[in-house]
Coordinates of C-alpha atoms in Angstrom, one line a residue:
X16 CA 122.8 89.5 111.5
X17 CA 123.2 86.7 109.4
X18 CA 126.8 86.0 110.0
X19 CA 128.0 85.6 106.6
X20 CA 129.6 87.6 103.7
X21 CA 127.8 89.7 101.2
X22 CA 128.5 87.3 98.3
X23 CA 127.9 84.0 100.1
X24 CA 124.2 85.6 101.3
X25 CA 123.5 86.3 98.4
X26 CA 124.0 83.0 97.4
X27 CA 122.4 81.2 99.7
X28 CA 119.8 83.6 99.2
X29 CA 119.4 83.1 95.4
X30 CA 119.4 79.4 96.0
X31 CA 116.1 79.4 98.5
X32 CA 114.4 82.4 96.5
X33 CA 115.1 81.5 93.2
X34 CA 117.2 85.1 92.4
X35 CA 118.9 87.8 94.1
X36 CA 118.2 90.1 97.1
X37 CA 118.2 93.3 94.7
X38 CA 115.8 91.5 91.8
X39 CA 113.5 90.2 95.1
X40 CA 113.4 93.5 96.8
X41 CA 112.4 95.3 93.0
X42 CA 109.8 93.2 93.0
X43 CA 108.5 93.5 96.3
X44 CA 108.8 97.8 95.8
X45 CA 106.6 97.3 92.3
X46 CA 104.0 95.0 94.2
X47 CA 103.8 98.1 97.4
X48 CA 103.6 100.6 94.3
X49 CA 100.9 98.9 92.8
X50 CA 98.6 98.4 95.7
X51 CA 99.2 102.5 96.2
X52 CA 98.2 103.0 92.9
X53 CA 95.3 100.8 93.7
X54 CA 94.2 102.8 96.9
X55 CA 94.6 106.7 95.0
X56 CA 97.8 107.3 95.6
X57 CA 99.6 109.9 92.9
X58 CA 102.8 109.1 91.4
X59 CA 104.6 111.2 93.2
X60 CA 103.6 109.8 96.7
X61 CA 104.0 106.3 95.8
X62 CA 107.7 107.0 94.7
X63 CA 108.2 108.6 97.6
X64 CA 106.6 106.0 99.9
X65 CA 108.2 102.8 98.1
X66 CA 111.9 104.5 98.1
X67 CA 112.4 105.3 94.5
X68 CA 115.0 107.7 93.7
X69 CA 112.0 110.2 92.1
X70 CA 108.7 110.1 90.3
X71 CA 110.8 108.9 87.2
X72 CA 112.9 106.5 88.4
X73 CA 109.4 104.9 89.8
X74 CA 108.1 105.0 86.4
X75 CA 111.0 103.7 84.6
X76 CA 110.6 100.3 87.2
X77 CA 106.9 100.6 86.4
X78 CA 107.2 100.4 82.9
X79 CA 110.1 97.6 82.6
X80 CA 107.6 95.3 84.7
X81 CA 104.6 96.2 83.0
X82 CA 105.6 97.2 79.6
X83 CA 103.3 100.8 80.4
X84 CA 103.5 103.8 82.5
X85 CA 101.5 103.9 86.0
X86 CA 99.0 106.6 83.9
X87 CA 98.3 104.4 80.9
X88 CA 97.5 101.4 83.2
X89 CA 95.4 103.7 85.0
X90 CA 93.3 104.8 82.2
X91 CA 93.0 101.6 80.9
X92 CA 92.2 99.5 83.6
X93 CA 92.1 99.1 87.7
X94 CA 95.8 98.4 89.0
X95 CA 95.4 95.2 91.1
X96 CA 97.9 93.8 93.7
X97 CA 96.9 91.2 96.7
X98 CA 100.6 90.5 98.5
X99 CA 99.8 93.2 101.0
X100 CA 96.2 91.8 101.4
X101 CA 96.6 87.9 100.8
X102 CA 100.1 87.9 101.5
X103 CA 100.9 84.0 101.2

């Protein structure tokens, strides 16, 4: 327990991190995806496994970080991600 209010964590949060817990946490679920995808994981599986809603919702994160959907990167080149490996 932190022992503070929603609003002033997420404050104090922002002003360590650089943004919010929700923005941080996206982009920690996109990073796991990615190294799924990067071990043979389907799509399915890797929504499930990294808490998306469904195997749309994971490819509507997908695409809004990427700019492509988890197949086109696929076919057009090997998904890469070292947090879970080098984490820093």
């Amino acid at each position: 327990m932190s022992c503070l209010g929603k609003k002033q964590f997420e404050r104090v949060f922002s002003n360590c991190v650089g943004m919010m817990p929700k923005e941080y946490s996206r982009i920690v679920r996109f990073q796991k995806s990615l190294w799924l995808m990067q071990n043979g994981q389907d799509n399915t599986g890797i929504a499930y496994d990294t808490g998306y809603a469904d195997q749309s919702h994971f490819i509507r994160e997908f695409k809004m970080f990427t700019g492509c959907t988890p197949g086109r990167l696929r076919d057009e080149c090997s998904p890469y991600s070292d947090l879970f490996t080098q984490p820093v």
